[in-house]
PDB file of N, CA and C in Angstrom:
ATOM      1  N   MET H   1      -2.704   0.520  11.916  1.00 85.00           N
ATOM      2  CA  MET H   1      -2.509  -0.308  10.734  1.00 85.00           C
ATOM      3  C   MET H   1      -1.152  -0.014  10.114  1.00 85.00           C
ATOM      4  N   GLU H   2      -0.601  -1.039   9.490  1.00 95.00           N
ATOM      5  CA  GLU H   2       0.749  -0.919   8.937  1.00 95.00           C
ATOM      6  C   GLU H   2       0.728  -0.259   7.563  1.00 95.00           C
ATOM      7  N   LYS H   3       1.719   0.597   7.348  1.00 97.00           N
ATOM      8  CA  LYS H   3       1.890   1.244   6.049  1.00 97.00           C
ATOM      9  C   LYS H   3       2.875   0.412   5.230  1.00 97.00           C
ATOM     10  N   TRP H   4       2.719   0.475   3.909  1.00 98.00           N
ATOM     11  CA  TRP H   4       3.576  -0.278   2.989  1.00 98.00           C
ATOM     12  C   TRP H   4       4.136   0.678   1.950  1.00 98.00           C
ATOM     13  N   GLU H   5       5.427   0.521   1.640  1.00 98.00           N
ATOM     14  CA  GLU H   5       6.111   1.421   0.701  1.00 98.00           C
ATOM     15  C   GLU H   5       6.481   0.694  -0.578  1.00 98.00           C
ATOM     16  N   CYS H   6       6.249   1.358  -1.704  1.00 98.00           N
ATOM     17  CA  CYS H   6       6.657   0.833  -3.009  1.00 98.00           C
ATOM     18  C   CYS H   6       8.174   0.941  -3.118  1.00 98.00           C
ATOM     19  N   THR H   7       8.837  -0.181  -3.388  1.00 98.00           N
ATOM     20  CA  THR H   7      10.295  -0.176  -3.490  1.00 98.00           C
ATOM     21  C   THR H   7      10.776   0.413  -4.816  1.00 98.00           C
ATOM     22  N   VAL H   8       9.856   0.658  -5.728  1.00 98.00           N
ATOM     23  CA  VAL H   8      10.213   1.230  -7.029  1.00 98.00           C
ATOM     24  C   VAL H   8      10.228   2.755  -6.971  1.00 98.00           C
ATOM     25  N   CYS H   9       9.122   3.358  -6.446  1.00 98.00           N
ATOM     26  CA  CYS H   9       9.011   4.823  -6.505  1.00 98.00           C
ATOM     27  C   CYS H   9       8.910   5.501  -5.140  1.00 98.00           C
ATOM     28  N   GLY H  10       8.715   4.721  -4.071  1.00 98.00           N
ATOM     29  CA  GLY H  10       8.646   5.319  -2.746  1.00 98.00           C
ATOM     30  C   GLY H  10       7.251   5.692  -2.279  1.00 98.00           C
ATOM     31  N   TYR H  11       6.225   5.447  -3.115  1.00 98.00           N
ATOM     32  CA  TYR H  11       4.843   5.708  -2.695  1.00 98.00           C
ATOM     33  C   TYR H  11       4.531   4.884  -1.444  1.00 98.00           C
ATOM     34  N   VAL H  12       3.845   5.480  -0.488  1.00 98.00           N
ATOM     35  CA  VAL H  12       3.474   4.762   0.730  1.00 98.00           C
ATOM     36  C   VAL H  12       1.961   4.565   0.748  1.00 98.00           C
ATOM     37  N   TYR H  13       1.541   3.296   0.801  1.00 98.00           N
ATOM     38  CA  TYR H  13       0.121   2.983   0.949  1.00 98.00           C
ATOM     39  C   TYR H  13      -0.228   3.079   2.426  1.00 98.00           C
ATOM     40  N   ASP H  14      -1.151   3.982   2.745  1.00 97.00           N
ATOM     41  CA  ASP H  14      -1.613   4.175   4.113  1.00 97.00           C
ATOM     42  C   ASP H  14      -3.023   3.621   4.206  1.00 97.00           C
ATOM     43  N   PRO H  15      -3.222   2.508   4.948  1.00 97.00           N
ATOM     44  CA  PRO H  15      -4.550   1.911   5.019  1.00 97.00           C
ATOM     45  C   PRO H  15      -5.603   2.824   5.632  1.00 97.00           C
ATOM     46  N   GLU H  16      -5.199   3.795   6.426  1.00 97.00           N
ATOM     47  CA  GLU H  16      -6.162   4.728   7.006  1.00 97.00           C
ATOM     48  C   GLU H  16      -6.722   5.676   5.955  1.00 97.00           C
ATOM     49  N   VAL H  17      -6.004   5.829   4.838  1.00 97.00           N
ATOM     50  CA  VAL H  17      -6.426   6.702   3.749  1.00 97.00           C
ATOM     51  C   VAL H  17      -7.069   5.896   2.615  1.00 97.00           C
ATOM     52  N   GLY H  18      -6.534   4.695   2.360  1.00 98.00           N
ATOM     53  CA  GLY H  18      -7.003   3.887   1.237  1.00 98.00           C
ATOM     54  C   GLY H  18      -6.445   4.417  -0.078  1.00 98.00           C
ATOM     55  N   ASP H  19      -7.100   4.082  -1.179  1.00 98.00           N
ATOM     56  CA  ASP H  19      -6.675   4.539  -2.504  1.00 98.00           C
ATOM     57  C   ASP H  19      -7.939   4.862  -3.304  1.00 98.00           C
ATOM     58  N   ALA H  20      -8.360   6.114  -3.202  1.00 96.00           N
ATOM     59  CA  ALA H  20      -9.620   6.530  -3.826  1.00 96.00           C
ATOM     60  C   ALA H  20      -9.617   6.298  -5.335  1.00 96.00           C
ATOM     61  N   ASP H  21      -8.469   6.470  -5.991  1.00 94.00           N
ATOM     62  CA  ASP H  21      -8.398   6.301  -7.442  1.00 94.00           C
ATOM     63  C   ASP H  21      -8.704   4.868  -7.862  1.00 94.00           C
ATOM     64  N   SER H  22      -8.461   3.915  -6.963  1.00 95.00           N
ATOM     65  CA  SER H  22      -8.729   2.495  -7.256  1.00 95.00           C
ATOM     66  C   SER H  22      -9.955   1.980  -6.505  1.00 95.00           C
ATOM     67  N   ASN H  23     -10.747   2.909  -5.966  1.00 96.00           N
ATOM     68  CA  ASN H  23     -11.948   2.555  -5.203  1.00 96.00           C
ATOM     69  C   ASN H  23     -11.650   1.677  -3.990  1.00 96.00           C
ATOM     70  N   ILE H  24     -10.517   1.931  -3.343  1.00 98.00           N
ATOM     71  CA  ILE H  24     -10.142   1.233  -2.108  1.00 98.00           C
ATOM     72  C   ILE H  24     -10.518   2.158  -0.949  1.00 98.00           C
ATOM     73  N   PRO H  25     -11.499   1.767  -0.142  1.00 98.00           N
ATOM     74  CA  PRO H  25     -11.955   2.663   0.928  1.00 98.00           C
ATOM     75  C   PRO H  25     -10.958   2.779   2.074  1.00 98.00           C
ATOM     76  N   PRO H  26     -10.986   3.897   2.791  1.00 98.00           N
ATOM     77  CA  PRO H  26     -10.161   4.035   3.997  1.00 98.00           C
ATOM     78  C   PRO H  26     -10.438   2.873   4.945  1.00 98.00           C
ATOM     79  N   GLY H  27      -9.398   2.428   5.632  1.00 98.00           N
ATOM     80  CA  GLY H  27      -9.538   1.318   6.571  1.00 98.00           C
ATOM     81  C   GLY H  27      -9.230  -0.037   5.960  1.00 98.00           C
ATOM     82  N   THR H  28      -8.820  -0.062   4.674  1.00 98.00           N
ATOM     83  CA  THR H  28      -8.508  -1.327   4.016  1.00 98.00           C
ATOM     84  C   THR H  28      -7.036  -1.695   4.243  1.00 98.00           C
ATOM     85  N   PRO H  29      -6.767  -2.794   4.980  1.00 97.00           N
ATOM     86  CA  PRO H  29      -5.377  -3.199   5.189  1.00 97.00           C
ATOM     87  C   PRO H  29      -4.718  -3.624   3.873  1.00 97.00           C
ATOM     88  N   PHE H  30      -3.402  -3.465   3.805  1.00 98.00           N
ATOM     89  CA  PHE H  30      -2.660  -3.823   2.590  1.00 98.00           C
ATOM     90  C   PHE H  30      -2.946  -5.260   2.173  1.00 98.00           C
ATOM     91  N   GLU H  31      -3.010  -6.166   3.157  1.00 97.00           N
ATOM     92  CA  GLU H  31      -3.225  -7.581   2.877  1.00 97.00           C
ATOM     93  C   GLU H  31      -4.573  -7.842   2.220  1.00 97.00           C
ATOM     94  N   SER H  32      -5.521  -6.918   2.383  1.00 97.00           N
ATOM     95  CA  SER H  32      -6.858  -7.089   1.812  1.00 97.00           C
ATOM     96  C   SER H  32      -7.014  -6.455   0.437  1.00 97.00           C
ATOM     97  N   LEU H  33      -5.959  -5.796  -0.056  1.00 98.00           N
ATOM     98  CA  LEU H  33      -6.033  -5.215  -1.396  1.00 98.00           C
ATOM     99  C   LEU H  33      -6.144  -6.344  -2.418  1.00 98.00           C
ATOM    100  N   PRO H  34      -6.867  -6.115  -3.522  1.00 97.00           N
ATOM    101  CA  PRO H  34      -6.966  -7.157  -4.556  1.00 97.00           C
ATOM    102  C   PRO H  34      -5.581  -7.521  -5.097  1.00 97.00           C
ATOM    103  N   ASP H  35      -5.427  -8.764  -5.538  1.00 96.00           N
ATOM    104  CA  ASP H  35      -4.134  -9.219  -6.048  1.00 96.00           C
ATOM    105  C   ASP H  35      -3.668  -8.421  -7.261  1.00 96.00           C
ATOM    106  N   ASP H  36      -4.625  -7.857  -8.006  1.00 97.00           N
ATOM    107  CA  ASP H  36      -4.242  -7.103  -9.202  1.00 97.00           C
ATOM    108  C   ASP H  36      -4.077  -5.605  -8.936  1.00 97.00           C
ATOM    109  N   TRP H  37      -4.140  -5.194  -7.648  1.00 98.00           N
ATOM    110  CA  TRP H  37      -3.915  -3.794  -7.299  1.00 98.00           C
ATOM    111  C   TRP H  37      -2.458  -3.443  -7.604  1.00 98.00           C
ATOM    112  N   VAL H  38      -2.232  -2.246  -8.122  1.00 98.00           N
ATOM    113  CA  VAL H  38      -0.875  -1.790  -8.425  1.00 98.00           C
ATOM    114  C   VAL H  38      -0.652  -0.409  -7.815  1.00 98.00           C
ATOM    115  N   CYS H  39       0.606  -0.051  -7.669  1.00 98.00           N
ATOM    116  CA  CYS H  39       0.975   1.255  -7.141  1.00 98.00           C
ATOM    117  C   CYS H  39       0.326   2.342  -8.001  1.00 98.00           C
ATOM    118  N   PRO H  40      -0.399   3.271  -7.376  1.00 97.00           N
ATOM    119  CA  PRO H  40      -1.065   4.320  -8.149  1.00 97.00           C
ATOM    120  C   PRO H  40      -0.099   5.319  -8.792  1.00 97.00           C
ATOM    121  N   GLN H  41       1.150   5.324  -8.364  1.00 98.00           N
ATOM    122  CA  GLN H  41       2.112   6.277  -8.949  1.00 98.00           C
ATOM    123  C   GLN H  41       2.919   5.671 -10.088  1.00 98.00           C
ATOM    124  N   CYS H  42       3.362   4.409  -9.923  1.00 98.00           N
ATOM    125  CA  CYS H  42       4.253   3.853 -10.952  1.00 98.00           C
ATOM    126  C   CYS H  42       3.759   2.545 -11.560  1.00 98.00           C
ATOM    127  N   GLY H  43       2.692   1.966 -11.004  1.00 98.00           N
ATOM    128  CA  GLY H  43       2.141   0.742 -11.577  1.00 98.00           C
ATOM    129  C   GLY H  43       2.811  -0.538 -11.114  1.00 98.00           C
ATOM    130  N   ALA H  44       3.672  -0.454 -10.088  1.00 98.00           N
ATOM    131  CA  ALA H  44       4.347  -1.654  -9.575  1.00 98.00           C
ATOM    132  C   ALA H  44       3.333  -2.569  -8.890  1.00 98.00           C
ATOM    133  N   SER H  45       3.576  -3.866  -8.959  1.00 98.00           N
ATOM    134  CA  SER H  45       2.668  -4.832  -8.345  1.00 98.00           C
ATOM    135  C   SER H  45       2.857  -4.893  -6.835  1.00 98.00           C
ATOM    136  N   LYS H  46       1.890  -5.521  -6.155  1.00 98.00           N
ATOM    137  CA  LYS H  46       1.905  -5.595  -4.690  1.00 98.00           C
ATOM    138  C   LYS H  46       3.175  -6.243  -4.146  1.00 98.00           C
ATOM    139  N   ASP H  47       3.746  -7.197  -4.886  1.00 97.00           N
ATOM    140  CA  ASP H  47       4.929  -7.902  -4.377  1.00 97.00           C
ATOM    141  C   ASP H  47       6.178  -7.022  -4.360  1.00 97.00           C
ATOM    142  N   LEU H  48       6.084  -5.815  -4.908  1.00 98.00           N
ATOM    143  CA  LEU H  48       7.210  -4.880  -4.874  1.00 98.00           C
ATOM    144  C   LEU H  48       7.072  -3.862  -3.749  1.00 98.00           C
ATOM    145  N   PHE H  49       6.156  -4.122  -2.822  1.00 98.00           N
ATOM    146  CA  PHE H  49       5.968  -3.272  -1.643  1.00 98.00           C
ATOM    147  C   PHE H  49       6.593  -3.936  -0.434  1.00 98.00           C
ATOM    148  N   GLN H  50       7.093  -3.121   0.479  1.00 98.00           N
ATOM    149  CA  GLN H  50       7.615  -3.649   1.743  1.00 98.00           C
ATOM    150  C   GLN H  50       6.996  -2.875   2.895  1.00 98.00           C
ATOM    151  N   LYS H  51       6.852  -3.576   4.004  1.00 97.00           N
ATOM    152  CA  LYS H  51       6.245  -2.980   5.193  1.00 97.00           C
ATOM    153  C   LYS H  51       7.143  -1.875   5.717  1.00 97.00           C
ATOM    154  N   VAL H  52       6.552  -0.739   6.085  1.00 96.00           N
ATOM    155  CA  VAL H  52       7.296   0.374   6.656  1.00 96.00           C
ATOM    156  C   VAL H  52       7.476   0.103   8.148  1.00 96.00           C
ATOM    157  N   GLU H  53       8.707   0.102   8.594  1.00 85.00           N
ATOM    158  CA  GLU H  53       8.986  -0.118  10.013  1.00 85.00           C
ATOM    159  C   GLU H  53       8.694   1.160  10.769  1.00 85.00           C
ATOM    160  N   GLU H  54       7.962   1.027  11.861  1.00 72.00           N
ATOM    161  CA  GLU H  54       7.628   2.187  12.690  1.00 72.00           C
ATOM    162  C   GLU H  54       8.873   2.666  13.443  1.00 72.00           C
ATOM    163  N   ALA H  55       9.089   3.959  13.451  1.00 63.00           N
ATOM    164  CA  ALA H  55      10.202   4.533  14.219  1.00 63.00           C
ATOM    165  C   ALA H  55       9.885   4.448  15.705  1.00 63.00           C
ATOM    166  N   LYS H  56      10.880   4.098  16.484  1.00 61.00           N
ATOM    167  CA  LYS H  56      10.649   3.953  17.925  1.00 61.00           C
ATOM    168  C   LYS H  56      11.338   5.044  18.701  1.00 61.00           C
TER     169      LYS H  56
END
């Protein structure tokens, strides 16, 4: 699953971990997060996240 990084603070949402503080279970893809989900570190909205490119 793809990881997404907050462009404001650098927090990385890892779908394999989820976001326990927001009751997001492990295995939840970024695209399936609720529209009102925000970065747990800085409060930035989902549209301020960008997909993390995998190193090759």
